[in-house]
Amino acid sequence: MKISEQMLASHTRYKTSYSMIKGKNPGPTVFLTAGVHGNEVASIRAAEQWLKKFRQGDFVISRGKLILVPIFNMAAYKKRTRGKPDLNRTFPKSSGNTAGHPLSKDLFELAEKLRPDWYIDLHEANGLSSVNPKRLGQTLITNPGSKAIPAVRRIVSKMNGSIPDSAKHFTVRLKQKEGSGRTAASRLLHAKAITVETCWSLPLTKRIDYQSRIIHYLLEEARLIDR
Ligand SMILES: [Zn+2]
């Protein structure tokens, strides 16, 4: 396994680092991003913890490669704000359409070059989706017709099996979101693209734990790490 540190939007004030973690065998490519919204701290912490696990050798990428962006919108994270513009509306909406921000442009160009099999974007949201289906807290979202749907259903079922309070159960949501990284990766790159949303009114340690376990299951589904 080899870990190398690189930069997105390196010549701009938006620059942020990402890690490329390569397994010793060929295999799928997975993008994992957190901090597209700077105030969604549990997803950022979980991504940082996974980077640390790989650096310490607690987990090994057996095959393929992981592109891990722990804090995409660093400027927004420093202020703990969602960020303006909302970077999750700046990804290309159709082929030939360019991204509307240096960060989303750089990340999507990297994705176009590496053609990820999976594109996982970590977020947090309001509410509990199993209590109020209009809310996005505690959901895994993918696009209608996505090849990721079976994996998403398996992960939701595993997560819910370990959460005694059904109000906090995860649900599966199928939707398009124009300008989001997920929909761009699904539509333009045909990646298995998934957004993870924890509910940010739950305790931080709990949310980090949910995010971290979902990352673990996703890396297993993508076969980057062995079960
Ligand atoms: Zn978000």
PDB file of C-alpha atoms and ligand atoms in Angstrom:
ATOM      1  CA  MET A   1       0.000   0.000   0.000  1.00  0.00           C
ATOM      2  CA  LYS A   2       1.285   3.442  -0.946  1.00  0.00           C
ATOM      3  CA  ILE A   3      -0.069   6.766   0.339  1.00  0.00           C
ATOM      4  CA  SER A   4       0.692  10.020  -1.443  1.00  0.00           C
ATOM      5  CA  GLU A   5      -0.475  13.505  -0.551  1.00  0.00           C
ATOM      6  CA  GLN A   6      -1.645  15.846  -3.317  1.00  0.00           C
ATOM      7  CA  MET A   7      -3.519  19.139  -3.728  1.00  0.00           C
ATOM      8  CA  LEU A   8      -6.736  20.312  -5.279  1.00  0.00           C
ATOM      9  CA  ALA A   9      -7.037  23.889  -6.580  1.00  0.00           C
ATOM     10  CA  SER A  10      -3.386  24.303  -5.594  1.00  0.00           C
ATOM     11  CA  HIS A  11      -2.852  27.724  -7.151  1.00  0.00           C
ATOM     12  CA  THR A  12      -5.944  29.259  -5.608  1.00  0.00           C
ATOM     13  CA  ARG A  13      -7.001  30.339  -2.128  1.00  0.00           C
ATOM     14  CA  TYR A  14      -9.287  27.279  -2.019  1.00  0.00           C
ATOM     15  CA  LYS A  15      -6.428  24.779  -2.020  1.00  0.00           C
ATOM     16  CA  THR A  16      -6.948  21.636   0.022  1.00  0.00           C
ATOM     17  CA  SER A  17      -5.105  18.366   0.313  1.00  0.00           C
ATOM     18  CA  TYR A  18      -6.194  14.872  -0.593  1.00  0.00           C
ATOM     19  CA  SER A  19      -4.578  11.473  -0.319  1.00  0.00           C
ATOM     20  CA  MET A  20      -4.212   8.821  -2.962  1.00  0.00           C
ATOM     21  CA  ILE A  21      -3.939   5.391  -1.330  1.00  0.00           C
ATOM     22  CA  LYS A  22      -2.964   2.601  -3.678  1.00  0.00           C
ATOM     23  CA  GLY A  23      -3.235  -1.094  -2.990  1.00  0.00           C
ATOM     24  CA  LYS A  24      -0.551  -3.426  -4.272  1.00  0.00           C
ATOM     25  CA  ASN A  25      -2.982  -5.216  -6.595  1.00  0.00           C
ATOM     26  CA  PRO A  26      -5.050  -3.700  -9.417  1.00  0.00           C
ATOM     27  CA  GLY A  27      -8.723  -3.108  -8.674  1.00  0.00           C
ATOM     28  CA  PRO A  28     -11.515  -0.549  -8.489  1.00  0.00           C
ATOM     29  CA  THR A  29     -11.084   3.180  -7.957  1.00  0.00           C
ATOM     30  CA  VAL A  30     -13.064   4.837  -5.158  1.00  0.00           C
ATOM     31  CA  PHE A  31     -13.507   8.564  -4.512  1.00  0.00           C
ATOM     32  CA  LEU A  32     -14.395   9.478  -0.928  1.00  0.00           C
ATOM     33  CA  THR A  33     -15.071  13.128  -0.149  1.00  0.00           C
ATOM     34  CA  ALA A  34     -16.026  14.946   3.058  1.00  0.00           C
ATOM     35  CA  GLY A  35     -16.409  18.612   3.922  1.00  0.00           C
ATOM     36  CA  VAL A  36     -18.065  19.690   0.694  1.00  0.00           C
ATOM     37  CA  HIS A  37     -20.131  21.577   3.278  1.00  0.00           C
ATOM     38  CA  GLY A  38     -17.807  23.009   5.932  1.00  0.00           C
ATOM     39  CA  ASN A  39     -20.146  22.645   8.909  1.00  0.00           C
ATOM     40  CA  GLU A  40     -20.795  18.893   8.522  1.00  0.00           C
ATOM     41  CA  VAL A  41     -18.151  17.943  11.037  1.00  0.00           C
ATOM     42  CA  ALA A  42     -18.940  14.256  11.708  1.00  0.00           C
ATOM     43  CA  SER A  43     -18.241  13.338   8.088  1.00  0.00           C
ATOM     44  CA  ILE A  44     -14.948  15.261   8.168  1.00  0.00           C
ATOM     45  CA  ARG A  45     -13.863  13.561  11.414  1.00  0.00           C
ATOM     46  CA  ALA A  46     -14.752  10.107  10.078  1.00  0.00           C
ATOM     47  CA  ALA A  47     -12.774  10.726   6.865  1.00  0.00           C
ATOM     48  CA  GLU A  48      -9.785  11.963   8.911  1.00  0.00           C
ATOM     49  CA  GLN A  49      -9.991   8.901  11.155  1.00  0.00           C
ATOM     50  CA  TRP A  50      -9.923   6.576   8.148  1.00  0.00           C
ATOM     51  CA  LEU A  51      -6.907   8.369   6.721  1.00  0.00           C
ATOM     52  CA  LYS A  52      -5.179   7.867  10.077  1.00  0.00           C
ATOM     53  CA  LYS A  53      -6.131   4.171  10.090  1.00  0.00           C
ATOM     54  CA  PHE A  54      -4.450   3.716   6.715  1.00  0.00           C
ATOM     55  CA  ARG A  55      -1.388   5.741   7.744  1.00  0.00           C
ATOM     56  CA  GLN A  56      -0.983   3.660  10.900  1.00  0.00           C
ATOM     57  CA  GLY A  57      -1.522   0.434   8.988  1.00  0.00           C
ATOM     58  CA  ASP A  58      -4.659  -0.521  10.984  1.00  0.00           C
ATOM     59  CA  PHE A  59      -6.347  -1.180   7.631  1.00  0.00           C
ATOM     60  CA  VAL A  60      -4.814  -2.032   4.287  1.00  0.00           C
ATOM     61  CA  ILE A  61      -6.143  -1.286   0.802  1.00  0.00           C
ATOM     62  CA  SER A  62      -5.714  -4.720  -0.760  1.00  0.00           C
ATOM     63  CA  ARG A  63      -6.539  -3.731  -4.333  1.00  0.00           C
ATOM     64  CA  GLY A  64      -7.389  -0.667  -6.375  1.00  0.00           C
ATOM     65  CA  LYS A  65      -7.086   2.871  -5.139  1.00  0.00           C
ATOM     66  CA  LEU A  66      -8.820   5.293  -2.819  1.00  0.00           C
ATOM     67  CA  ILE A  67      -8.859   9.039  -3.407  1.00  0.00           C
ATOM     68  CA  LEU A  68      -9.679  10.514  -0.015  1.00  0.00           C
ATOM     69  CA  VAL A  69     -10.549  14.208   0.389  1.00  0.00           C
ATOM     70  CA  PRO A  70     -11.124  14.835   4.124  1.00  0.00           C
ATOM     71  CA  ILE A  71     -11.942  18.587   3.985  1.00  0.00           C
ATOM     72  CA  PHE A  72     -13.040  19.664   0.519  1.00  0.00           C
ATOM     73  CA  ASN A  73     -14.162  23.211   1.414  1.00  0.00           C
ATOM     74  CA  MET A  74     -11.402  24.224   3.833  1.00  0.00           C
ATOM     75  CA  ALA A  75     -12.395  27.914   3.915  1.00  0.00           C
ATOM     76  CA  ALA A  76     -15.954  27.024   4.948  1.00  0.00           C
ATOM     77  CA  TYR A  77     -14.719  24.433   7.445  1.00  0.00           C
ATOM     78  CA  LYS A  78     -12.513  27.013   9.200  1.00  0.00           C
ATOM     79  CA  LYS A  79     -15.626  29.114   9.794  1.00  0.00           C
ATOM     80  CA  ARG A  80     -17.851  26.040  10.323  1.00  0.00           C
ATOM     81  CA  THR A  81     -20.251  27.268   7.651  1.00  0.00           C
ATOM     82  CA  ARG A  82     -21.925  25.406   4.802  1.00  0.00           C
ATOM     83  CA  GLY A  83     -19.979  27.548   2.320  1.00  0.00           C
ATOM     84  CA  LYS A  84     -20.881  30.050  -0.390  1.00  0.00           C
ATOM     85  CA  PRO A  85     -21.371  29.189  -3.123  1.00  0.00           C
ATOM     86  CA  ASP A  86     -22.787  25.806  -2.145  1.00  0.00           C
ATOM     87  CA  LEU A  87     -20.110  23.606  -3.743  1.00  0.00           C
ATOM     88  CA  ASN A  88     -22.593  20.765  -4.085  1.00  0.00           C
ATOM     89  CA  ARG A  89     -24.372  22.801  -6.769  1.00  0.00           C
ATOM     90  CA  THR A  90     -21.218  23.586  -8.783  1.00  0.00           C
ATOM     91  CA  PHE A  91     -20.429  20.192 -10.365  1.00  0.00           C
ATOM     92  CA  PRO A  92     -21.073  19.767 -14.113  1.00  0.00           C
ATOM     93  CA  LYS A  93     -24.752  19.267 -14.949  1.00  0.00           C
ATOM     94  CA  SER A  94     -24.223  17.691 -18.374  1.00  0.00           C
ATOM     95  CA  SER A  95     -21.349  16.629 -20.578  1.00  0.00           C
ATOM     96  CA  GLY A  96     -19.676  19.702 -22.026  1.00  0.00           C
ATOM     97  CA  ASN A  97     -20.823  21.721 -19.007  1.00  0.00           C
ATOM     98  CA  THR A  98     -17.888  22.835 -16.824  1.00  0.00           C
ATOM     99  CA  ALA A  99     -17.822  22.995 -13.047  1.00  0.00           C
ATOM    100  CA  GLY A 100     -18.593  26.370 -11.501  1.00  0.00           C
ATOM    101  CA  HIS A 101     -15.795  26.539  -8.920  1.00  0.00           C
ATOM    102  CA  PRO A 102     -12.012  25.823  -8.886  1.00  0.00           C
ATOM    103  CA  LEU A 103     -12.475  23.021  -6.309  1.00  0.00           C
ATOM    104  CA  SER A 104     -15.275  21.160  -8.043  1.00  0.00           C
ATOM    105  CA  LYS A 105     -13.507  21.712 -11.375  1.00  0.00           C
ATOM    106  CA  ASP A 106     -10.254  20.175 -10.129  1.00  0.00           C
ATOM    107  CA  LEU A 107     -11.949  17.287  -8.356  1.00  0.00           C
ATOM    108  CA  PHE A 108     -14.158  16.469 -11.308  1.00  0.00           C
ATOM    109  CA  GLU A 109     -11.255  16.641 -13.754  1.00  0.00           C
ATOM    110  CA  LEU A 110      -9.412  14.162 -11.534  1.00  0.00           C
ATOM    111  CA  ALA A 111     -12.515  11.954 -11.570  1.00  0.00           C
ATOM    112  CA  GLU A 112     -12.763  12.198 -15.361  1.00  0.00           C
ATOM    113  CA  LYS A 113      -9.139  11.083 -15.589  1.00  0.00           C
ATOM    114  CA  LEU A 114      -9.375   8.210 -13.077  1.00  0.00           C
ATOM    115  CA  ARG A 115     -12.956   7.091 -13.939  1.00  0.00           C
ATOM    116  CA  PRO A 116     -13.960   5.971 -10.415  1.00  0.00           C
ATOM    117  CA  ASP A 117     -16.115   2.886  -9.986  1.00  0.00           C
ATOM    118  CA  TRP A 118     -17.501   4.398  -6.775  1.00  0.00           C
ATOM    119  CA  TYR A 119     -18.002   8.031  -5.754  1.00  0.00           C
ATOM    120  CA  ILE A 120     -18.919   8.489  -2.099  1.00  0.00           C
ATOM    121  CA  ASP A 121     -19.731  11.904  -0.668  1.00  0.00           C
ATOM    122  CA  LEU A 122     -20.176  12.323   3.097  1.00  0.00           C
ATOM    123  CA  HIS A 123     -22.654  14.877   4.474  1.00  0.00           C
ATOM    124  CA  GLU A 124     -24.904  15.705   7.399  1.00  0.00           C
ATOM    125  CA  ALA A 125     -28.491  16.934   7.364  1.00  0.00           C
ATOM    126  CA  ASN A 126     -31.512  17.896   9.443  1.00  0.00           C
ATOM    127  CA  GLY A 127     -34.056  15.511  10.876  1.00  0.00           C
ATOM    128  CA  LEU A 128     -34.596  11.778  11.022  1.00  0.00           C
ATOM    129  CA  SER A 129     -35.713  10.297   7.722  1.00  0.00           C
ATOM    130  CA  SER A 130     -37.458   7.280   9.275  1.00  0.00           C
ATOM    131  CA  VAL A 131     -39.636   9.654  11.346  1.00  0.00           C
ATOM    132  CA  ASN A 132     -40.155  12.284   8.645  1.00  0.00           C
ATOM    133  CA  PRO A 133     -39.569  11.053   5.080  1.00  0.00           C
ATOM    134  CA  LYS A 134     -39.104  14.654   3.913  1.00  0.00           C
ATOM    135  CA  ARG A 135     -35.901  14.933   5.953  1.00  0.00           C
ATOM    136  CA  LEU A 136     -32.467  13.813   4.803  1.00  0.00           C
ATOM    137  CA  GLY A 137     -30.831  13.054   8.175  1.00  0.00           C
ATOM    138  CA  GLN A 138     -29.905   9.331   8.435  1.00  0.00           C
ATOM    139  CA  THR A 139     -30.118   8.513   4.734  1.00  0.00           C
ATOM    140  CA  LEU A 140     -28.032   6.940   2.020  1.00  0.00           C
ATOM    141  CA  ILE A 141     -28.857   8.616  -1.265  1.00  0.00           C
ATOM    142  CA  THR A 142     -28.169   7.393  -4.757  1.00  0.00           C
ATOM    143  CA  ASN A 143     -29.565   8.226  -8.166  1.00  0.00           C
ATOM    144  CA  PRO A 144     -32.667   6.457  -9.546  1.00  0.00           C
ATOM    145  CA  GLY A 145     -31.559   3.376 -11.498  1.00  0.00           C
ATOM    146  CA  SER A 146     -28.054   3.473  -9.982  1.00  0.00           C
ATOM    147  CA  LYS A 147     -25.958   0.294  -9.932  1.00  0.00           C
ATOM    148  CA  ALA A 148     -25.214   1.225  -6.303  1.00  0.00           C
ATOM    149  CA  ILE A 149     -28.765   0.472  -5.094  1.00  0.00           C
ATOM    150  CA  PRO A 150     -28.175  -3.165  -3.957  1.00  0.00           C
ATOM    151  CA  ALA A 151     -25.048  -2.171  -1.976  1.00  0.00           C
ATOM    152  CA  VAL A 152     -26.853   0.798  -0.422  1.00  0.00           C
ATOM    153  CA  ARG A 153     -29.725  -1.458   0.693  1.00  0.00           C
ATOM    154  CA  ARG A 154     -27.305  -3.988   2.220  1.00  0.00           C
ATOM    155  CA  ILE A 155     -25.465  -1.277   4.152  1.00  0.00           C
ATOM    156  CA  VAL A 156     -28.665   0.331   5.452  1.00  0.00           C
ATOM    157  CA  SER A 157     -29.857  -3.066   6.622  1.00  0.00           C
ATOM    158  CA  LYS A 158     -26.561  -3.772   8.446  1.00  0.00           C
ATOM    159  CA  MET A 159     -26.544  -0.334  10.067  1.00  0.00           C
ATOM    160  CA  ASN A 160     -30.164  -0.584  11.218  1.00  0.00           C
ATOM    161  CA  GLY A 161     -29.530  -4.037  12.688  1.00  0.00           C
ATOM    162  CA  SER A 162     -27.188  -2.353  15.165  1.00  0.00           C
ATOM    163  CA  ILE A 163     -29.387   0.681  15.997  1.00  0.00           C
ATOM    164  CA  PRO A 164     -32.007  -0.253  18.630  1.00  0.00           C
ATOM    165  CA  ASP A 165     -33.976   3.011  18.307  1.00  0.00           C
ATOM    166  CA  SER A 166     -35.880   2.745  15.027  1.00  0.00           C
ATOM    167  CA  ALA A 167     -36.314   6.542  14.926  1.00  0.00           C
ATOM    168  CA  LYS A 168     -32.592   6.706  14.163  1.00  0.00           C
ATOM    169  CA  HIS A 169     -32.685   4.095  11.416  1.00  0.00           C
ATOM    170  CA  PHE A 170     -31.196   4.920   8.028  1.00  0.00           C
ATOM    171  CA  THR A 171     -33.393   4.922   4.937  1.00  0.00           C
ATOM    172  CA  VAL A 172     -32.580   4.710   1.232  1.00  0.00           C
ATOM    173  CA  ARG A 173     -33.343   7.730  -0.926  1.00  0.00           C
ATOM    174  CA  LEU A 174     -33.263   7.764  -4.734  1.00  0.00           C
ATOM    175  CA  LYS A 175     -32.928  11.185  -6.289  1.00  0.00           C
ATOM    176  CA  GLN A 176     -31.095  13.398  -8.733  1.00  0.00           C
ATOM    177  CA  LYS A 177     -29.572  16.637  -7.523  1.00  0.00           C
ATOM    178  CA  GLU A 178     -28.392  18.928 -10.290  1.00  0.00           C
ATOM    179  CA  GLY A 179     -24.877  20.219  -9.683  1.00  0.00           C
ATOM    180  CA  SER A 180     -24.070  17.735  -6.914  1.00  0.00           C
ATOM    181  CA  GLY A 181     -20.919  15.626  -7.025  1.00  0.00           C
ATOM    182  CA  ARG A 182     -23.045  12.486  -6.708  1.00  0.00           C
ATOM    183  CA  THR A 183     -25.308  13.180  -9.651  1.00  0.00           C
ATOM    184  CA  ALA A 184     -22.399  14.377 -11.827  1.00  0.00           C
ATOM    185  CA  ALA A 185     -20.389  11.222 -11.068  1.00  0.00           C
ATOM    186  CA  SER A 186     -23.411   8.996 -11.665  1.00  0.00           C
ATOM    187  CA  ARG A 187     -24.665  10.669 -14.826  1.00  0.00           C
ATOM    188  CA  LEU A 188     -21.404  11.659 -16.538  1.00  0.00           C
ATOM    189  CA  LEU A 189     -18.993   8.978 -15.284  1.00  0.00           C
ATOM    190  CA  HIS A 190     -21.456   6.135 -14.604  1.00  0.00           C
ATOM    191  CA  ALA A 191     -19.945   5.659 -11.143  1.00  0.00           C
ATOM    192  CA  LYS A 192     -21.805   3.993  -8.296  1.00  0.00           C
ATOM    193  CA  ALA A 193     -22.366   7.324  -6.588  1.00  0.00           C
ATOM    194  CA  ILE A 194     -23.675   7.619  -3.030  1.00  0.00           C
ATOM    195  CA  THR A 195     -24.304  10.465  -0.588  1.00  0.00           C
ATOM    196  CA  VAL A 196     -24.183   9.587   3.117  1.00  0.00           C
ATOM    197  CA  GLU A 197     -26.181  11.838   5.477  1.00  0.00           C
ATOM    198  CA  THR A 198     -26.153  11.579   9.256  1.00  0.00           C
ATOM    199  CA  CYS A 199     -28.526  13.627  11.414  1.00  0.00           C
ATOM    200  CA  TRP A 200     -26.612  16.439  13.016  1.00  0.00           C
ATOM    201  CA  SER A 201     -28.876  16.821  16.051  1.00  0.00           C
ATOM    202  CA  LEU A 202     -27.511  13.475  17.314  1.00  0.00           C
ATOM    203  CA  PRO A 203     -24.362  13.492  19.526  1.00  0.00           C
ATOM    204  CA  LEU A 204     -21.152  14.075  17.557  1.00  0.00           C
ATOM    205  CA  THR A 205     -19.448  10.840  18.670  1.00  0.00           C
ATOM    206  CA  LYS A 206     -22.499   8.844  17.536  1.00  0.00           C
ATOM    207  CA  ARG A 207     -22.539  10.550  14.125  1.00  0.00           C
ATOM    208  CA  ILE A 208     -18.816   9.952  13.624  1.00  0.00           C
ATOM    209  CA  ASP A 209     -19.344   6.299  14.522  1.00  0.00           C
ATOM    210  CA  TYR A 210     -22.201   5.977  11.983  1.00  0.00           C
ATOM    211  CA  GLN A 211     -20.154   7.676   9.264  1.00  0.00           C
ATOM    212  CA  SER A 212     -17.090   5.576  10.018  1.00  0.00           C
ATOM    213  CA  ARG A 213     -18.974   2.272   9.912  1.00  0.00           C
ATOM    214  CA  ILE A 214     -20.691   3.221   6.661  1.00  0.00           C
ATOM    215  CA  ILE A 215     -17.263   4.019   5.148  1.00  0.00           C
ATOM    216  CA  HIS A 216     -16.051   0.600   6.326  1.00  0.00           C
ATOM    217  CA  TYR A 217     -19.008  -1.190   4.688  1.00  0.00           C
ATOM    218  CA  LEU A 218     -18.598   0.817   1.482  1.00  0.00           C
ATOM    219  CA  LEU A 219     -14.891   0.005   1.210  1.00  0.00           C
ATOM    220  CA  GLU A 220     -15.809  -3.656   1.665  1.00  0.00           C
ATOM    221  CA  GLU A 221     -18.571  -3.424  -0.960  1.00  0.00           C
ATOM    222  CA  ALA A 222     -16.055  -1.850  -3.357  1.00  0.00           C
ATOM    223  CA  ARG A 223     -13.636  -4.690  -2.486  1.00  0.00           C
ATOM    224  CA  LEU A 224     -10.795  -2.262  -1.656  1.00  0.00           C
ATOM    225  CA  ILE A 225     -10.443  -3.810   1.784  1.00  0.00           C
ATOM    226  CA  ASP A 226     -11.050  -7.435   2.687  1.00  0.00           C
ATOM    227  CA  ARG A 227     -13.888  -8.454   4.976  1.00  0.00           C
TER     228      ARG A 227
HETATM  229 ZN    ZN B   1     -23.972  18.591   3.071  1.00  0.00          ZN
END
